[in-house]
Structure formats: C-alpha cells, structure tokens
PDB file of C-alpha atoms in Angstrom:
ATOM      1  CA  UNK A  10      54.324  94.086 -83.198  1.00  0.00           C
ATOM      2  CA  UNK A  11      56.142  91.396 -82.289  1.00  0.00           C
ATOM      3  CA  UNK A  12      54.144  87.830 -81.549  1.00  0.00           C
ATOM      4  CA  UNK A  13      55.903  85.047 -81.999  1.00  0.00           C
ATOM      5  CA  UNK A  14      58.698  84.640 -79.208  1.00  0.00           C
ATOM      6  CA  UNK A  15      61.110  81.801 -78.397  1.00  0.00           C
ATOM      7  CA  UNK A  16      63.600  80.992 -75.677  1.00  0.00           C
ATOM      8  CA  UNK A  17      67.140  78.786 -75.381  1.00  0.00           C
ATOM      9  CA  UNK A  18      69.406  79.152 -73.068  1.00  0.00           C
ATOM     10  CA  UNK A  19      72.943  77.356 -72.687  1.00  0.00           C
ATOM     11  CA  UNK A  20      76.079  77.480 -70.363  1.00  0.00           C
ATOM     12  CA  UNK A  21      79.105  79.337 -70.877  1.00  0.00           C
ATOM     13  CA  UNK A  22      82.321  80.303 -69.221  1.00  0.00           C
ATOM     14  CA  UNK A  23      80.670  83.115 -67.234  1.00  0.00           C
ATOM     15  CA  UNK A  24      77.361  81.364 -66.180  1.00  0.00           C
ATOM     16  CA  UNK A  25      73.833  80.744 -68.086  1.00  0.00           C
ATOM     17  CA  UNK A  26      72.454  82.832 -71.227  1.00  0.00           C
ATOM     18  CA  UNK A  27      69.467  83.198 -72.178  1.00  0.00           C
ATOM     19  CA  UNK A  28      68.711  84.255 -75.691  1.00  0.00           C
ATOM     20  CA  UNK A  29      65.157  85.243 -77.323  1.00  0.00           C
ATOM     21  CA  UNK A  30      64.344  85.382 -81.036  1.00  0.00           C
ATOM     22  CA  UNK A  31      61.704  85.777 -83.402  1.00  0.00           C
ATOM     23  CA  UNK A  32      61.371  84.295 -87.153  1.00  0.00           C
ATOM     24  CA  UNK A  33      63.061  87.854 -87.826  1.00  0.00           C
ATOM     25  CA  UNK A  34      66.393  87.571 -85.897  1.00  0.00           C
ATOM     26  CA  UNK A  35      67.276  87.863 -81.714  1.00  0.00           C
ATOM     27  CA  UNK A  36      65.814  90.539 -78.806  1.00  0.00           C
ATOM     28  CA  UNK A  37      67.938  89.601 -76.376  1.00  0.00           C
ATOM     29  CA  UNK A  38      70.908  88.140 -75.012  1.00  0.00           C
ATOM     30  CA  UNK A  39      71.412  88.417 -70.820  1.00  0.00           C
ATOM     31  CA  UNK A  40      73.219  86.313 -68.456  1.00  0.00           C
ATOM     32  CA  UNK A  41      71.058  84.290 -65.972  1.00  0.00           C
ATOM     33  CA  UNK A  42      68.267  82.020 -66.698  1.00  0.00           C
ATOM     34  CA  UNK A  43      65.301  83.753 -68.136  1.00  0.00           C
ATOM     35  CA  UNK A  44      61.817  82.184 -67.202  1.00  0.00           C
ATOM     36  CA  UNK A  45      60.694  80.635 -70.379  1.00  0.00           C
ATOM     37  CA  UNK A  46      56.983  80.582 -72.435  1.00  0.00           C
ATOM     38  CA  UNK A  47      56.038  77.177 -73.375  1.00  0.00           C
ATOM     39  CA  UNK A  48      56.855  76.906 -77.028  1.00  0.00           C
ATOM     40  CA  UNK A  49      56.640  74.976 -79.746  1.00  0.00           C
ATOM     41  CA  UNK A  50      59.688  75.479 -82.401  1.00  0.00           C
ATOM     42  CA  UNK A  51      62.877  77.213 -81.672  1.00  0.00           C
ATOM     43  CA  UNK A  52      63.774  79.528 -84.881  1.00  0.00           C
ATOM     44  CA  UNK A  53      67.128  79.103 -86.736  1.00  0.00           C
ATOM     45  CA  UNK A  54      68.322  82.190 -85.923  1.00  0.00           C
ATOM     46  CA  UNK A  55      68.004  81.252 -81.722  1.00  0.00           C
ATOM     47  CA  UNK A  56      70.491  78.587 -83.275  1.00  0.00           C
ATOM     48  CA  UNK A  57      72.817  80.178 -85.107  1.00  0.00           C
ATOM     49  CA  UNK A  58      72.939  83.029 -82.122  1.00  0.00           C
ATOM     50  CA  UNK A  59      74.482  79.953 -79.827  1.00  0.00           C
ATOM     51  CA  UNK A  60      77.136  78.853 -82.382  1.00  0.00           C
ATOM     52  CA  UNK A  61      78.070  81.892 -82.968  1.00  0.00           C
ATOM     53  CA  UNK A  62      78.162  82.684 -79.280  1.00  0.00           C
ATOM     54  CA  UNK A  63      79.761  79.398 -78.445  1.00  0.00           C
ATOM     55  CA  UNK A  64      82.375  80.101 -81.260  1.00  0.00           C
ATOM     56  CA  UNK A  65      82.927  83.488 -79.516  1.00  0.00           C
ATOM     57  CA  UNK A  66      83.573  82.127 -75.830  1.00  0.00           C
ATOM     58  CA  UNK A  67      86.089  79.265 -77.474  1.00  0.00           C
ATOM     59  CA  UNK A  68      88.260  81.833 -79.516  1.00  0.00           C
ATOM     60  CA  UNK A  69      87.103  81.196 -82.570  1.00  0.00           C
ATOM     61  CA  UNK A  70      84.647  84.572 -83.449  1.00  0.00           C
ATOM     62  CA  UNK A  71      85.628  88.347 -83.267  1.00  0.00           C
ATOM     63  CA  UNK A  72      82.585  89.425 -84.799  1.00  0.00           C
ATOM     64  CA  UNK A  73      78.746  88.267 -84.791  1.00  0.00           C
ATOM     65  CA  UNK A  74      76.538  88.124 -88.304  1.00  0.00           C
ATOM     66  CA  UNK A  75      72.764  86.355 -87.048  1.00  0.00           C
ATOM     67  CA  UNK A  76      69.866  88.944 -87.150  1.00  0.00           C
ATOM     68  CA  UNK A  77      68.940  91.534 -84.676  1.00  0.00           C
ATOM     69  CA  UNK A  78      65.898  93.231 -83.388  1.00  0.00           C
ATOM     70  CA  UNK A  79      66.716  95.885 -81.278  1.00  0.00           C
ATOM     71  CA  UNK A  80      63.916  97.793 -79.919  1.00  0.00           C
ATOM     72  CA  UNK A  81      64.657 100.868 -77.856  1.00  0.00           C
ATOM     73  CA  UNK A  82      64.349 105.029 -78.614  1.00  0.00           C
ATOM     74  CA  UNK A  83      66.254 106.658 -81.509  1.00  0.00           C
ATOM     75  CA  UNK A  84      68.844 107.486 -78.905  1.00  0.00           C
ATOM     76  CA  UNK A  85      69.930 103.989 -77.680  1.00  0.00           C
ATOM     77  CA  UNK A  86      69.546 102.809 -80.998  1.00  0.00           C
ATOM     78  CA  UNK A  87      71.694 105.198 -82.554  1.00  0.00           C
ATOM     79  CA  UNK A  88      73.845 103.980 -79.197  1.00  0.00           C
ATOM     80  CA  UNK A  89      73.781 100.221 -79.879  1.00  0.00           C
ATOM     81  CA  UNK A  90      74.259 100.524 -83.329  1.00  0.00           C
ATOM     82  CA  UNK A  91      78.122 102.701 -82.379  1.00  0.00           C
ATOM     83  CA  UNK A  92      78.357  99.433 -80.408  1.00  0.00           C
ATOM     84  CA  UNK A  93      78.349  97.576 -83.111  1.00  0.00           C
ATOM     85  CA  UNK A  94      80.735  99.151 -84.990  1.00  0.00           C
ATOM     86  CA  UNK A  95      83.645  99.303 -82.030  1.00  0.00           C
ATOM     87  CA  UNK A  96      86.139  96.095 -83.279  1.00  0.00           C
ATOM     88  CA  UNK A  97      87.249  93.109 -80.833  1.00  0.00           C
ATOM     89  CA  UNK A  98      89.830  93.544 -79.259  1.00  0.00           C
ATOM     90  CA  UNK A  99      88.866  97.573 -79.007  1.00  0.00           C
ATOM     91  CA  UNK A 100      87.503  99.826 -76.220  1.00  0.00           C
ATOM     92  CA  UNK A 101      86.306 103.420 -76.473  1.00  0.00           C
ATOM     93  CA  UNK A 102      85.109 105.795 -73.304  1.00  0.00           C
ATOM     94  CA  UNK A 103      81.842 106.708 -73.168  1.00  0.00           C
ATOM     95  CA  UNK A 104      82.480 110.403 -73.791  1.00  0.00           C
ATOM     96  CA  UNK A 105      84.247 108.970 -77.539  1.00  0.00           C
ATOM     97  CA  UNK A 106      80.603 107.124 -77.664  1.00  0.00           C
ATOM     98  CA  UNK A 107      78.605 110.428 -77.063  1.00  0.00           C
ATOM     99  CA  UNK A 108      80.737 112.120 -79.392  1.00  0.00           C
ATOM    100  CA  UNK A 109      80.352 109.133 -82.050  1.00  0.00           C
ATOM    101  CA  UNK A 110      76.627 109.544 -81.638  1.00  0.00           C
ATOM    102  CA  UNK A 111      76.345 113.107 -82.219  1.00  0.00           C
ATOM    103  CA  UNK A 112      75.702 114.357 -78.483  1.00  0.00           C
ATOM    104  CA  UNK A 113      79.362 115.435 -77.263  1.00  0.00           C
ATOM    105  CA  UNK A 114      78.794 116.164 -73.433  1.00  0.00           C
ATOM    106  CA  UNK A 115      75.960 113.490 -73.000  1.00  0.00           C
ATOM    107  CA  UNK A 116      78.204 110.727 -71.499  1.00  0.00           C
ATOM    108  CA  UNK A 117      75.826 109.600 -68.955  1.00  0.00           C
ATOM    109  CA  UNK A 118      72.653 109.502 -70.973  1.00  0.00           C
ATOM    110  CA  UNK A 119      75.381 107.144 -73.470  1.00  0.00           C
ATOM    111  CA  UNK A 120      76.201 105.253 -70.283  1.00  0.00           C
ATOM    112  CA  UNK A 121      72.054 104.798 -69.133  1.00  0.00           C
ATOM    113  CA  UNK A 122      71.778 103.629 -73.222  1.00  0.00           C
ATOM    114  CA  UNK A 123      74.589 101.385 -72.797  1.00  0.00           C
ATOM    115  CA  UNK A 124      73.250  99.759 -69.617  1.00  0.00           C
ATOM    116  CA  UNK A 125      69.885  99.018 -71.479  1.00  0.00           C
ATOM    117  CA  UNK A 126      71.645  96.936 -73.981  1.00  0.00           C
ATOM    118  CA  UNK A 127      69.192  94.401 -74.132  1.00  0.00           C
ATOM    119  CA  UNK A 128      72.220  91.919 -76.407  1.00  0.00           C
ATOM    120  CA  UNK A 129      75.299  91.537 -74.158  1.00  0.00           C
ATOM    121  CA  UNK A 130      78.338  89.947 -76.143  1.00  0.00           C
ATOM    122  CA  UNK A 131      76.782  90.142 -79.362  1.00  0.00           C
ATOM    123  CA  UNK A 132      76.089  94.285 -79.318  1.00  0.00           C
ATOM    124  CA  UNK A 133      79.899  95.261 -77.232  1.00  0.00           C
ATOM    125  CA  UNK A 134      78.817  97.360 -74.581  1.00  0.00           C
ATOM    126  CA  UNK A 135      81.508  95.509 -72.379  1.00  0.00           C
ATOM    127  CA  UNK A 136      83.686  97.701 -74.498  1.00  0.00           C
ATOM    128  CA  UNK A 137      83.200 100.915 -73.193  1.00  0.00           C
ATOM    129  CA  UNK A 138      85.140 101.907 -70.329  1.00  0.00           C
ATOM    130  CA  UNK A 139      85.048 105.324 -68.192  1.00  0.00           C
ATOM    131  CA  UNK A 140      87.653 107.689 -69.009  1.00  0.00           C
ATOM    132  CA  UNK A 141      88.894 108.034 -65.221  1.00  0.00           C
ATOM    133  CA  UNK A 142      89.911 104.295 -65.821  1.00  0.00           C
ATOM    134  CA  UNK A 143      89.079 101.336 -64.597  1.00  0.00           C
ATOM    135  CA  UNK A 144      86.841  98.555 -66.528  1.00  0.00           C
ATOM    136  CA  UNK A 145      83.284 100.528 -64.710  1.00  0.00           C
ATOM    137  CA  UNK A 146      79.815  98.724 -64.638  1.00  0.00           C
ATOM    138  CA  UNK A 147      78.509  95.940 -66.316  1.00  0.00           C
ATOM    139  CA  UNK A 148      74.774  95.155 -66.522  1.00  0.00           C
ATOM    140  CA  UNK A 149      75.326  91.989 -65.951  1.00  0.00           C
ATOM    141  CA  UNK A 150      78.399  92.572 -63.052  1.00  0.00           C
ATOM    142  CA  UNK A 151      81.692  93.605 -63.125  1.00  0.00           C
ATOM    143  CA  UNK A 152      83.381  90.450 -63.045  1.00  0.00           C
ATOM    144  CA  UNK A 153      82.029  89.245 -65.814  1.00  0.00           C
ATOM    145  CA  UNK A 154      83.313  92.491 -68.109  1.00  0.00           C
ATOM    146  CA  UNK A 155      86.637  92.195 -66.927  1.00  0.00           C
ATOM    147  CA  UNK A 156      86.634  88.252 -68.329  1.00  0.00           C
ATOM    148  CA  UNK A 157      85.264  89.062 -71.685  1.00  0.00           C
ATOM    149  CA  UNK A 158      88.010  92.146 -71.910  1.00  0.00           C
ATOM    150  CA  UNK A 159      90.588  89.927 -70.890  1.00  0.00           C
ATOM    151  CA  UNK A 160      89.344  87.261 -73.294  1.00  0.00           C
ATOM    152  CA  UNK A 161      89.473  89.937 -76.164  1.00  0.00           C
ATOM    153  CA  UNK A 162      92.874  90.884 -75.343  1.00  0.00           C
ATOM    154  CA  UNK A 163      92.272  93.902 -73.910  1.00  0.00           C
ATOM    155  CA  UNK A 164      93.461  93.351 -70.569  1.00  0.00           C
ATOM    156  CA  UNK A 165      96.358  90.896 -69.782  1.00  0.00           C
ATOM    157  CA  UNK A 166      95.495  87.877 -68.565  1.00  0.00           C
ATOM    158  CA  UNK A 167      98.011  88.467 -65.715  1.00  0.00           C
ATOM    159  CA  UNK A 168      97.145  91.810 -65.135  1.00  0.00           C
ATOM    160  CA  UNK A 169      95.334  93.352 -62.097  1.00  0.00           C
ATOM    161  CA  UNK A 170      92.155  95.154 -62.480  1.00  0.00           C
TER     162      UNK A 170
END
C-alpha cells in the first residue's frame, strides 16, 4: 500500500506536467496541472524524473533510468513494460504490441492498456501508431503525439500529418 505521496509539476514545450512519486520511484506522469496534497518533502526521485524529463524535451535524453511504480493488471503491465522496451526514435502498431505481449488478435484491449498509461513520455505509448496509418489517439490529445514523434525523429519536421 502505498502512503506517502508527493506532487511537482513544471512547464514544458507541450503545456504543464504533473508528476507523482513515492520514496520508491514515480506513479505518474500526465499533462495538465494535477490538484496537489499539501506536503511536506518532495522525494529525489520527483527530482530526478524532471531532469530527466527536461533533458528529454531539450534533446539531450533518448531513454529514461529514475524508478517506476506502475500499478495496473498483469495485462497492462505486461503492456507498459513492451513500452518500455520500444527505442526512441521507434514506433510499432498496436497489433506488433499484442503480438509482443503474447495476445496476437487483442489489438484493442493493447490499445485500452495503452490509453491507461498512467507515465506519458517516460513509458512510450506515443509510440504506437494504428496500422491503417496515421499518428491515432493520444491520452493526452493528438497534437501533442504528433510533437513528441516529430521531436523523436519519427515524423519530419516539415511533414504533414
């Protein structure tokens, strides 16, 4: 169980994050301003989650090493940690996804996993796109998946969406 909890937020190119931690490593990561608990020490990894995450939005990170809790079923764990393992810079459908995770044909449940991320940026799900092309959905809006695949190098910079 999970007791101690602690806010920070910060701004980035695509808007406000909010990011909550434990003494055991970050829950979550979402755009938008989270209401915060009053609180009385902000844990080192909260910290070293916005370097790393302001290293990431100024070029200078392709891959993310602070401490994670993720808490979800077997399934979207088994999801989130495929996420992990899909390289900046790299995409994958979400039918190579269900097939990565050991349920070939279960694209959508993948996809409803994938939208529960509860760690944008830091656990990829930006990086899976639908196989009928197209960047899709984003959790957190469209607009802002189609910056942080341009900013990996997926999509040109000059290209149209």
């Amino acid at each position: 169980m999970i007791t101690e909890v602690s806010t920070t937020r910060f701004e980035t190119s695509l808007g406000w994050l909010s990011i909550r931690g434990t003494p055991r490593g970050i829950l979550s990561v979402t755009f938008g301003v989270e209401e915060a608990a009053p609180q009385e020490q902000v844990f080192p990894f909260l910290e070293q989650c916005m370097h790393e995450l302001e290293e990431y939005f100024s070029g200078n990170r392709r891959a993310f090493s602070v401490p994670l809790v993720m808490r979800g079923s077997d399934f979207q764990q088994r999801v989130w940690d495929a996420l992990l393992e899909i390289p900046f810079g790299q995409t994958v459908t979400y039918g190579q996804l269900a097939k990565e995770v050991g349920h070939p044909g279960a694209a959508r449940a993948v996809g409803t996993a994938v939208g529960d991320n509860p760690l944008a940026i830091i656990v990829p799900c930006h990086r899976v796109l639908p196989a009928s092309g197209g960047i899709g959905e984003y959790a957190s809006g469209s607009d802002r998946k189609e910056w942080l695949l341009r900013h990996e190098g997926v999509i040109s910079r000059s290209a149209p969406v």
